[in-house]
Structure formats: C-alpha cells, structure tokens
Amino acid sequence: MTEIPAVENAITIRDLVVDYGTRRILDGINLDIPAGQIMVIMGGSGAGKSTLLRCILGLKKPTSGSINILGTEVNGVRARDMHALRKQMGVAFQGGALFSSMSVAENIQLPLREHTRLDETTIEIMTRIKLDMVNMLPHEHLMPAELSGGMTKRTALARAIIMDPKLLFFDEPSSGLDPSTSAELDELIIMLKNSMRMTIIVITHELDSVFKIADHIAVIGEGRILETGTPEQIRASTNLEVQDLLHRKARETVVDADAHLRRLVGEEE
Amino acid sequence: MLKKLENIGTYTLTGLEQTGRTFNLLLLVLWELARPPYRFYTIVRQIYFIGARSLSLIVISGVTIGMVLGLQFYSILERFGSVNLLGAGVALSVIRELGPVMTALMVVGRAGSAITAELGIMRITEQVDALECMAISPNKYLVAPKVIAGLISVPLLTAVFDSVALFGGYFVGVVMFGVAEGSYMNGMIDAVEWEDVRLGLVKSVIFGVLITLICCAKGFYMHLTKAGSQGAEGVSFVTTDAVVLSSIAVLFSDFLIGAIFS
Ligand SMILES: Nc1ncnc2c1ncn2[C@@H]1O[C@H](COP(=O)(O)OP(=O)(O)OP(=O)(O)O)[C@@H](O)[C@H]1O
Ligand SMILES: [Mg+2]
C-alpha cells in the first residue's frame, strides 16, 4: 500500500500574477493542492478561476510567479517535459471542447490512439469501460452536436480520464445540469478519487456539490485567494466576501446591475 | 490627422505581426513534419477534402476558361491572319499563368474558407486547447496535414485545369471555328517549352503552400486578434479576411515569381 501522505502537494502555486493587456486578473495567488484529494476552487463569476486553470495547464503564460506540477516547474519548461507532464493530466473544459468531427467514442479514444500502441480490441474495451462510468455507453455513436449539455460534460469527463491521469481538472462540471445529473457527476468524481487516487481540481459555482465533494476549498475573489481550508473551515470563515459567496444573496447581483447601469450611463455622456 | 497616422501605424504593425506569425507557423509545420508519427491517413483525408472535392469545380472552370481563351485568341489572331498560332496562345497562357492562378483562386474559395472557419471554430470552442492538453500538437495534428495536402493537391488540380482548358481551347478553335487540327496541335507542341511547364509547376506548388498556410494561420491564431473575442461573428471575419488575403497573396506572388523566373 502506498498511501500518499497528506502533506505532499501535487501542485504548488507561488505569487502568481496574470495580466490581460493592462488588466490584472490574478494578483499574487499562493495555493497548495494536495495530492490524492479533491480541491474545489470557487469564486464569483469573473473572479479568475478559469484563468488560473489555464495557467496551470500551460495555456496562458503568467506575468510572474511560479507553478510547480508534480515536481516540474511549468514556467520556462522545455516542450518535451511539458509534453510528458500533460500526459499525466486530464482536462474537462467548461464547454466540453469535444472534437465536432468525431463521434463520442472517437473523441474518447483519441488520446489512446495518439499516445499508445494498443490494438483495436483493447482500445475498444477501454473506451467502453470509461463510457460506462459516465453512463454514455448507449450514446457512443452520437456526434457532439447531437448531445445535450449534460451528455457533453460527461463525454468530456470520460475523455479526460481515458489515460488514467494523475491529475484531473474539471471546469464547472455541474453548471447548467439538472440536480440529479449533477449529483451523479459528483458521485463519479468522488469515485475517481477513491478508486483511482487521482488528484482532482474542480471549479464550480454550485454550493451543494462543493460541500459534497471537496476535501479542500480555495475561494478566489478579484484575483486573490480569499480563504483556503477544509469545508468546515470555509463555513466558519470570518471573511465577509466568503460568507457572501456562501449565502449567495441577491444583493450581489443588485450591486452588479447597479454598477453596470452607472457604467452605461457614464459611457453615454 | 494624427489619428489617421496612428491608424496606419497600427495596421502596419498588426500586418507585420500576422505575417510573422504565419511564417512562424510554416517553420513549426516543417519542424513537426520532420518528426514521427507521420500522419498519412490524416493527410490523405485532407487531400480528399482540398483536392478531390474541388475537382468538379476545377474541371468546369478549366473548360470554360479554355473556351473563352480560344474564342478571344481566335478573334484577335484572325485579324492578323495567323490562326495557326491559336494552339500556342491558349497553351502558353494557360500553362504559364491562368492554370496555376485560377486553380489557386478556386481552391481558396472552396477549401480555404472552410479551413479557416474550421480552425477558427476549433479555437473558440477550446478544441485546440483540448488537443494541447492531451499532449497532441495542434500544429502537427491540425495544421501540418492541411498544408501538405495543399502542397500536393494544388499542383495536381492545376494539371487537371491545364489539360481541360487546353481541351476547351481545342474545342472552340478546331471544332467550332474549323482551325486545322494539325496546326493547332503542332503550334502548341512547338511553342510550349519545359521552362513554361516548370514555371507553372513552381507557381502551383508555392500557391498551394501559401493559401493553405494563410487560411490555417487566420483561423488558428484567431484568438490573438480582435476577432478572437467576437465568437461566431469573429469566425466570419477571419474567414473573409483569409479569402481576401490569400487571393491577394496568390496574385502578388504570381507577379513576383514571374518576375524572378523571366
Ligand atoms: N482572453 C481574455 N482576454 C481578456 N480578458 C479576459 C480573457 N479571458 C478572461 N478575461 C478576463 O479575466 C477575468 C477572469 O476571467 P475567468 O474566465 O478566469 O473568470 P471565471 O472565474 O472563470 O468566471 P466564470 O465563473 O464566469 O467562468 C474576467 O474579468 C475576464 O473578463
Ligand atoms: Mg470560468
């Protein structure tokens, strides 16, 4: 038994700063993501969660700061090392990002075909196992355009785990899903952690699923980490913004709409 | 006034930047091509899409252009009483100029726009990012097969265009206007040198790479331009851009190649 000690971090982020043009999106993020556990990153819309994910995935170059994944420093990494690193990561994007010219099964098989020399039968079996996990087996021949939102997300998840990655990233698994499908996905995520010992990073808005799946939570607001800790610690947080997020009041949207209106009027003058 | 100058500056800079990116893409593609795995099947599929599916268009336009040329050359040459030069006139203009240029323009319209739209959509729906995260190089997987397919298809299509255009000229000259078959054919064979064929070949190879490269770059790098934040509308912008730009590139490089080789 190789029990992963809780202190070991799969990802370490230090002083991460990211700008889009002149706008500072992430402003000094420090975050440790422990191996073998589920880390939920939550925060208001536009807080910079997806941007943080893109940095971790190496899709967006940070302005400054460092990101260490499984012992590899991502900043200035050689292409070959990044390649090796990415083979250990699975990503399910917010919009699914399924290849529109391939069927569900072909989408899921692509990494296997590209990175392994398995024969056709093995690929077929592995695909079916993953499809079954996400309950997509009856729909394997559909094209992405024929899928519902929930089916798209489940297919994206199946594709993300086809190579049995060490790290799994999941952007907004439950947004736009009905409660029962979203609960199914939550259970699947927990199962993946328990049975495959994956380190799972989930970005989500849904408070229900946050507290159901999270071992650790990081709350982001305006480009900074507002609070990190276990679900209990987050619940007990004295940070007002965190409390605000937890008790998602209508106030937030009212303030937003107000500011928006003022901006519009300001622009008109 | 100052604003206008500033605009010119901005346009020049973006233009230069995009040109740089396009050539950078060419280097990346060449680099990726040199390394295994080699994707014969993907390339074949792209050749089918760019080449085979353009075939009927090329045949129709080739015959038409050949007939138009036959008609025009006949009416001009008849005035000077030298209709025996008809074959030579049609053949030289088709093989040296019109074949490669018209074929390239047709491919731009039919396949180039589709390439840009496809890559643009893949970019904005994060499919390109997904490929990268799977450790599959999008350059190798998406761009390189298209450029290679362009490199192979456009010269072949040009050859088809040339032959049907010559047939079109033959049809108008010999069958319709009764020019002697022997003088048409012999005029053609005597006039066309290996040099002319080589010029046409060089042109079509360069056009093939140029148009696929420009159309790929426009869609693939869409997120780096203003269109990147405009979703579906942005895709239509870059697609139009790609068609215009690659058409101009074909015409301009046609002039350049002609100037260099003669
Ligand atoms: N390509 C881009 N160019 C410019 N600004 C961007 C770009 N992508 C994101 N931003 C800005 O960065 C900020 C953070 O965006 P991000 O997508 O990370 O938010 P998020 O926390 O994922 O929000 P959501 O929960 O709505 O998905 C936003 O203010 C957004 O306007
Ligand atoms: Mg997001």
XYZ file of C-alpha atoms and ligand atoms in Angstrom:
563
model
C 0.000 0.000 0.000
C 1.379 3.330 -0.986
C -0.730 5.722 0.994
C 0.046 9.205 -0.241
C 0.930 11.360 2.736
C -1.384 14.325 3.113
C 1.466 16.790 3.181
C 2.591 16.042 -0.360
C 1.453 18.612 -2.885
C 0.582 17.774 -6.461
C 0.589 21.432 -7.441
C 2.248 24.390 -5.772
C 1.489 27.897 -6.936
C 3.544 30.833 -5.693
C 2.914 34.570 -6.191
C 1.125 34.029 -9.463
C 0.320 37.251 -11.309
C -1.568 37.302 -14.591
C -2.476 40.284 -16.752
C -4.706 40.501 -19.797
C -3.398 43.601 -21.509
C -3.323 46.196 -18.761
C -5.934 44.452 -16.621
C -4.633 42.465 -13.683
C -6.687 39.292 -13.498
C -4.759 37.278 -10.917
C -2.855 39.214 -8.286
C -0.477 37.132 -6.244
C -2.050 33.690 -5.954
C -0.495 31.240 -3.495
C -2.042 27.804 -3.465
C -1.068 24.275 -2.497
C -3.074 21.469 -3.998
C -2.579 18.261 -2.021
C -2.129 15.012 -3.916
C -4.869 12.413 -3.977
C -7.600 14.732 -2.816
C -10.337 16.866 -4.253
C -9.637 20.571 -4.318
C -12.558 22.813 -5.166
C -11.847 26.289 -6.441
C -14.798 28.577 -6.049
C -15.452 32.234 -6.514
C -17.759 34.701 -8.170
C -18.107 34.980 -11.909
C -15.088 36.657 -13.455
C -13.006 36.066 -10.341
C -10.289 34.453 -12.446
C -10.912 30.744 -11.847
C -10.718 29.699 -15.472
C -7.686 31.925 -15.931
C -5.956 30.175 -13.040
C -6.772 26.835 -14.652
C -5.381 27.974 -17.998
C -2.143 28.958 -16.265
C -1.831 25.607 -14.556
C -2.432 23.872 -17.884
C 0.248 25.977 -19.542
C -2.233 27.538 -21.953
C -1.669 31.031 -20.605
C 1.731 32.437 -19.705
C 1.658 34.176 -16.339
C 3.161 37.625 -15.935
C 5.149 36.434 -12.953
C 5.162 33.767 -10.281
C 5.761 30.061 -10.337
C 3.674 26.943 -10.813
C 5.069 23.571 -9.850
C 3.213 20.486 -11.017
C 4.287 17.037 -9.831
C 7.754 18.412 -9.231
C 8.101 20.122 -12.593
C 8.389 23.877 -12.760
C 5.988 24.930 -15.519
C 7.463 28.362 -16.126
C 10.100 28.057 -18.831
C 9.706 24.290 -19.010
C 11.091 22.525 -22.088
C 8.476 21.445 -24.596
C 9.326 17.788 -24.097
C 8.865 17.976 -20.322
C 5.570 19.800 -20.709
C 4.517 17.063 -23.111
C 5.327 14.408 -20.523
C 3.539 16.375 -17.842
C 0.416 16.785 -19.920
C 0.158 13.056 -20.417
C -0.458 12.857 -16.686
C -3.193 15.454 -16.748
C -6.795 15.152 -17.849
C -8.909 18.192 -18.520
C -12.640 18.579 -18.931
C -13.249 22.079 -20.235
C -16.128 24.323 -19.280
C -17.759 23.914 -22.702
C -16.692 20.311 -23.224
C -14.360 21.124 -26.151
C -15.283 17.863 -27.869
C -13.978 17.473 -31.415
C -17.001 18.154 -33.533
C -15.905 15.944 -36.413
C -15.656 12.833 -34.229
C -18.274 10.715 -32.527
C -18.416 10.350 -28.748
C -16.400 7.124 -28.862
C -13.798 8.552 -31.244
C -13.387 11.603 -29.066
C -12.654 9.439 -26.074
C -10.262 7.181 -27.982
C -8.147 9.944 -29.441
C -5.563 10.133 -26.630
C -5.216 6.339 -26.660
C -4.649 6.272 -30.397
C -2.146 9.107 -30.218
C -0.116 8.027 -27.237
C -0.320 4.248 -27.071
C 0.216 1.351 -29.414
C -2.711 -0.666 -28.137
C -4.584 -2.854 -30.548
C -8.095 -2.128 -31.679
C -9.836 -4.520 -29.270
C -8.075 -3.126 -26.229
C -8.896 0.428 -27.239
C -12.489 -0.642 -27.746
C -12.688 -2.221 -24.290
C -11.038 0.704 -22.536
C -13.393 3.100 -24.270
C -16.387 1.092 -23.187
C -15.249 0.990 -19.574
C -14.927 4.767 -19.472
C -18.172 5.296 -21.347
C -19.937 3.069 -18.894
C -18.511 5.028 -15.976
C -20.163 8.191 -17.206
C -23.319 6.431 -18.406
C -22.690 7.293 -22.024
C -22.456 3.757 -23.378
C -25.821 3.881 -25.185
C -24.808 7.099 -26.923
C -21.315 6.245 -28.094
C -22.123 6.742 -31.778
C -23.655 10.195 -31.440
C -21.811 13.250 -32.701
C -21.060 16.122 -30.276
C -23.659 18.337 -31.946
C -26.317 15.751 -31.051
C -25.542 15.737 -27.335
C -27.324 17.535 -24.525
C -25.362 19.751 -22.146
C -25.062 17.053 -19.518
C -24.050 14.417 -22.054
C -21.372 16.767 -23.369
C -19.922 17.234 -19.895
C -19.975 13.507 -19.194
C -18.245 12.775 -22.501
C -15.646 15.425 -21.743
C -15.045 13.775 -18.381
C -14.681 10.349 -19.974
C -12.126 11.746 -22.405
C -10.261 13.427 -19.566
C -9.856 10.159 -17.651
C -9.196 7.792 -20.544
C -5.449 7.794 -19.907
C -5.932 7.403 -16.144
C -4.214 10.703 -15.388
C -2.709 11.582 -12.044
C -4.339 14.992 -12.177
C -7.868 15.701 -13.260
C -9.185 19.207 -13.906
C -12.860 19.832 -14.224
C -14.185 23.286 -15.045
C -17.801 23.784 -13.962
C -18.979 20.165 -14.021
C -22.471 20.940 -12.826
C -23.355 24.319 -14.281
C -26.500 24.047 -16.319
C -27.290 20.498 -15.264
C -30.364 19.227 -13.507
C -29.852 18.271 -9.842
C -29.861 14.511 -10.376
C -27.340 14.544 -13.244
C -25.182 16.931 -11.284
C -25.364 14.623 -8.244
C -24.345 11.696 -10.454
C -21.307 13.611 -11.647
C -20.383 14.451 -8.066
C -20.503 10.789 -7.125
C -18.406 9.920 -10.133
C -15.775 12.463 -9.105
C -15.631 11.054 -5.581
C -15.385 7.547 -7.007
C -12.461 8.585 -9.201
C -10.625 9.930 -6.199
C -11.258 6.858 -4.094
C -10.676 4.163 -6.677
C -8.002 5.748 -8.847
C -6.317 8.043 -6.346
C -6.466 10.953 -8.699
C -5.781 14.466 -7.600
C -8.874 16.294 -8.700
C -9.279 20.033 -9.133
C -12.854 21.127 -9.607
C -14.000 24.629 -10.410
C -17.594 25.196 -9.543
C -20.316 27.612 -8.546
C -22.707 25.045 -7.146
C -22.545 25.197 -3.368
C -24.312 21.860 -2.974
C -21.662 19.987 -4.887
C -18.828 21.995 -3.339
C -19.544 20.738 0.141
C -20.373 17.264 -1.064
C -17.129 16.572 -2.891
C -14.481 18.918 -1.508
C -11.599 17.844 0.729
C -10.180 21.324 0.404
C -11.648 24.561 -0.805
C -9.982 27.677 -2.136
C -12.102 30.775 -2.531
C -10.988 33.287 -5.148
C -12.213 36.842 -5.347
C -10.930 39.617 -7.559
C -7.770 37.787 -8.447
C -6.751 36.891 -4.915
C -7.184 33.874 -2.697
C -9.678 34.968 -0.075
C -9.595 31.814 2.000
C -8.387 28.235 1.845
C -9.200 25.303 4.067
C -11.419 22.327 4.674
C -15.146 22.728 4.096
C -15.646 23.260 7.828
C -13.008 25.965 7.934
C -14.564 27.710 4.948
C -18.007 27.562 6.500
C -16.611 29.121 9.657
C -14.678 31.785 7.765
C -14.991 35.299 9.074
C -14.140 36.791 5.695
C -17.186 38.756 4.617
C -16.755 38.086 0.931
C -16.537 34.351 1.581
C -19.671 34.469 3.697
C -21.302 36.464 0.946
C -20.452 33.792 -1.579
C -21.738 31.037 0.703
C -25.035 32.751 1.303
C -25.239 33.923 -2.261
C -27.566 36.798 -1.618
C -29.485 38.645 -4.232
C -27.556 41.692 -3.043
C -24.554 40.771 -5.142
C -26.489 40.826 -8.363
C -28.258 44.039 -7.403
C -24.932 45.758 -6.800
C -23.638 44.391 -10.072
C -26.621 45.590 -12.035
C -26.368 48.975 -10.383
C -22.709 49.370 -11.229
C -23.390 48.170 -14.735
C -26.137 50.740 -15.176
C -23.917 53.516 -13.914
C -21.171 52.469 -16.273
C -23.595 52.508 -19.179
C -24.854 55.950 -18.305
C -21.294 57.139 -17.814
C -20.342 55.921 -21.241
C -23.274 57.632 -22.857
C -22.370 61.078 -21.538
C -4.809 63.700 -38.997
C -2.705 62.357 -36.165
C -5.389 59.752 -35.581
C -5.119 58.644 -39.192
C -1.355 58.326 -38.982
C -1.786 56.349 -35.807
C -4.256 54.044 -37.558
C -1.831 53.459 -40.403
C 0.808 52.620 -37.843
C -1.468 50.164 -36.070
C -2.467 48.478 -39.314
C 1.137 48.145 -40.388
C 2.100 46.665 -37.052
C -0.731 44.143 -36.992
C 0.039 43.285 -40.596
C 3.671 42.667 -39.802
C 2.764 40.719 -36.698
C 0.406 38.456 -38.613
C 2.915 37.924 -41.392
C 5.476 36.968 -38.787
C 3.079 34.534 -37.142
C 2.205 32.975 -40.489
C 5.836 32.308 -41.323
C 6.462 31.104 -37.824
C 3.635 28.640 -38.393
C 5.346 27.456 -41.570
C 8.532 26.768 -39.613
C 6.579 24.950 -36.919
C 4.814 22.856 -39.539
C 8.103 21.936 -41.213
C 9.563 21.027 -37.819
C 6.564 18.879 -36.951
C 6.640 17.183 -40.336
C 10.172 16.063 -39.795
C 9.254 14.156 -36.648
C 7.272 10.944 -36.302
C 4.493 9.895 -36.089
C 3.688 10.562 -39.729
C 0.023 11.032 -40.353
C -0.558 9.582 -43.782
C -4.210 8.924 -43.185
C -4.954 12.462 -41.995
C -3.061 13.862 -44.951
C -4.970 11.638 -47.351
C -8.227 12.816 -45.863
C -7.201 16.432 -46.307
C -6.132 15.771 -49.877
C -9.557 14.326 -50.441
C -11.153 17.426 -48.965
C -8.947 20.053 -50.624
C -8.221 18.164 -53.816
C -10.806 15.595 -54.788
C -13.781 17.601 -53.644
C -12.583 20.589 -55.710
C -12.213 18.517 -58.836
C -15.589 19.199 -60.471
C -15.209 22.922 -59.851
C -11.758 22.855 -61.402
C -12.925 20.888 -64.430
C -15.853 23.199 -65.083
C -13.857 26.386 -64.673
C -10.955 24.939 -66.662
C -13.105 24.071 -69.672
C -14.808 27.450 -69.517
C -11.570 29.416 -69.301
C -10.098 27.352 -72.143
C -13.128 28.068 -74.324
C -13.059 31.766 -73.509
C -9.375 31.893 -74.397
C -9.997 30.022 -77.619
C -12.695 32.496 -78.534
C -10.655 35.595 -77.714
C -7.416 34.413 -79.264
C -9.263 33.299 -82.380
C -10.917 36.659 -82.944
C -7.629 38.513 -82.351
C -5.431 36.187 -84.382
C -7.909 36.080 -87.235
C -7.400 39.811 -87.783
C -3.724 39.177 -88.416
C -4.400 36.030 -90.344
C -2.391 33.871 -88.016
C -4.919 31.464 -86.565
C -2.259 28.769 -86.709
C -0.868 30.353 -83.533
C -4.114 29.617 -81.664
C -2.847 26.441 -80.020
C 0.333 28.143 -78.895
C -1.511 31.156 -77.496
C -4.001 29.135 -75.494
C -1.413 26.678 -74.223
C 1.132 29.256 -73.126
C -1.328 31.482 -71.308
C -2.937 28.522 -69.568
C 0.253 26.745 -68.563
C 2.241 29.813 -67.542
C -0.436 31.974 -65.962
C -4.077 31.116 -65.857
C -3.844 27.475 -64.836
C -1.974 27.979 -61.558
C -3.658 31.279 -60.683
C -7.230 30.253 -61.422
C -6.807 26.907 -59.692
C -5.378 28.574 -56.608
C -8.217 31.108 -56.504
C -10.806 28.353 -56.852
C -9.198 26.358 -54.048
C -9.136 29.473 -51.853
C -12.836 29.979 -52.387
C -13.845 26.381 -51.904
C -11.410 24.877 -49.422
C -9.519 27.840 -47.963
C -12.567 29.465 -46.435
C -13.623 26.125 -44.974
C -10.163 25.608 -43.450
C -10.217 28.998 -41.735
C -13.742 28.534 -40.442
C -12.958 25.043 -39.145
C -9.817 26.093 -37.290
C -11.446 29.296 -36.031
C -14.347 27.374 -34.551
C -11.985 24.828 -33.037
C -10.071 27.690 -31.448
C -13.029 29.489 -29.897
C -14.624 26.286 -28.626
C -11.339 25.362 -26.884
C -10.832 22.288 -29.070
C -7.323 23.468 -29.876
C -6.616 23.912 -26.163
C -8.022 20.454 -25.524
C -5.621 18.971 -28.075
C -2.722 20.748 -26.448
C -3.750 19.468 -23.025
C -3.832 15.935 -24.406
C -0.202 16.427 -25.404
C -1.201 16.283 -29.064
C 0.474 19.053 -31.002
C -2.232 21.057 -32.809
C 0.389 22.144 -35.331
C 1.066 18.581 -36.244
C -2.435 17.264 -35.912
C -4.417 20.106 -37.474
C -2.216 22.446 -39.476
C 0.530 20.302 -40.994
C -1.798 17.849 -42.810
C -3.657 20.740 -44.389
C -0.512 22.466 -45.612
C 0.863 19.214 -47.024
C -2.468 18.478 -48.653
C -2.371 21.942 -50.229
C 1.164 21.345 -51.425
C 0.110 18.100 -53.115
C -3.403 18.956 -54.272
C -2.942 22.353 -55.867
C -0.294 21.245 -58.415
C -2.399 18.192 -59.295
C -5.526 20.294 -59.658
C -3.534 22.729 -61.761
C -2.530 19.886 -64.055
C -6.183 18.918 -64.419
C -7.148 22.536 -65.016
C -4.453 22.921 -67.659
C -5.464 19.825 -69.583
C -9.184 20.537 -69.629
C -8.511 24.177 -70.523
C -6.411 23.054 -73.480
C -9.268 20.807 -74.459
C -11.674 23.759 -74.171
C -9.450 25.832 -76.445
C -9.204 22.921 -78.860
C -12.957 22.548 -78.893
C -13.575 26.204 -79.750
C -10.713 26.527 -82.208
C -10.826 23.240 -84.066
C -14.386 22.023 -83.670
C -16.251 25.343 -83.726
C -14.093 27.584 -85.919
C -12.526 24.923 -88.053
C -8.861 25.694 -87.382
C -6.792 22.830 -88.802
C -6.183 20.251 -86.112
C -2.585 19.758 -87.154
C -1.686 23.417 -86.924
C -3.417 23.751 -83.536
C -1.603 20.781 -82.068
C 1.764 21.415 -83.670
C 1.651 25.090 -82.757
C 1.045 24.077 -79.190
C 3.756 21.438 -79.080
C 6.324 23.696 -80.709
C 5.587 26.687 -78.504
C 5.482 25.086 -75.083
C 8.920 24.547 -73.601
C 9.868 22.643 -70.500
C 10.582 26.052 -68.975
C 6.913 27.034 -69.251
C 5.737 23.858 -67.593
C 8.308 24.323 -64.851
C 7.122 27.871 -64.232
C 3.537 26.672 -63.901
C 4.617 23.901 -61.564
C 6.673 26.202 -59.341
C 3.770 28.614 -59.136
C 1.217 25.989 -58.235
C 3.438 24.491 -55.527
C 4.039 27.898 -53.973
C 0.365 28.833 -54.217
C -0.649 25.561 -52.631
C 1.503 26.177 -49.576
C 0.726 29.867 -49.440
C -3.046 29.639 -49.442
C -3.336 26.749 -47.006
C -0.813 28.412 -44.722
C -2.599 31.776 -44.723
C -6.013 30.188 -44.261
C -4.742 27.971 -41.445
C -2.967 30.842 -39.691
C -6.013 33.088 -39.872
C -8.204 30.544 -38.124
C -5.583 29.011 -35.868
C -4.335 32.322 -34.459
C -7.773 33.852 -34.321
C -7.637 34.255 -30.546
C -4.661 36.599 -30.833
C -6.605 39.122 -32.887
C -9.585 41.309 -32.152
C -11.883 38.780 -33.802
C -10.973 36.286 -31.083
C -13.403 37.807 -28.615
C -16.290 38.037 -31.049
C -17.342 34.425 -31.226
C -19.168 33.271 -34.332
C -19.002 36.722 -35.860
C -15.259 36.686 -35.347
C -15.050 33.432 -37.298
C -16.867 35.038 -40.209
C -14.469 37.997 -40.056
C -11.338 35.898 -40.158
C -12.807 33.707 -42.892
C -13.479 36.690 -45.132
C -10.053 38.042 -44.246
C -8.388 34.770 -45.120
C -10.072 34.562 -48.525
C -9.196 38.144 -49.425
C -5.655 37.881 -48.125
C -4.817 34.589 -49.775
C -6.298 35.735 -53.089
C -4.129 38.842 -52.996
C -1.152 36.767 -51.957
C -1.695 34.471 -54.955
C -1.894 37.364 -57.422
C 1.043 39.219 -55.959
C 3.312 36.203 -55.678
C 2.297 35.282 -59.233
C 3.827 38.559 -60.317
C 6.906 38.052 -58.161
C 7.554 34.525 -59.400
C 7.015 35.646 -62.967
C 9.500 38.479 -62.486
C 12.104 36.254 -60.870
C 11.903 33.444 -63.411
C 11.940 35.534 -66.571
N -8.939 36.187 -23.343
C -9.189 37.175 -22.457
N -8.875 38.455 -22.763
C -9.111 39.444 -21.889
N -9.659 39.282 -20.692
C -10.001 38.035 -20.322
C -9.791 36.915 -21.186
N -10.225 35.802 -20.559
C -10.691 36.221 -19.366
N -10.556 37.547 -19.217
C -10.935 38.336 -18.034
O -10.381 37.724 -16.906
C -11.285 37.776 -15.829
C -11.393 36.401 -15.230
O -11.955 35.532 -16.182
P -12.169 34.000 -15.882
O -12.689 33.374 -17.116
O -10.936 33.469 -15.300
O -13.319 34.055 -14.793
P -14.017 32.830 -14.042
O -13.683 32.985 -12.609
O -13.695 31.560 -14.694
O -15.544 33.190 -14.258
P -16.770 32.182 -14.561
O -17.138 31.591 -13.256
O -17.839 33.115 -15.046
O -16.339 31.190 -15.558
C -12.589 38.326 -16.347
O -12.729 39.645 -15.874
C -12.428 38.323 -17.852
O -13.010 39.495 -18.366
Mg -14.766 30.078 -15.939
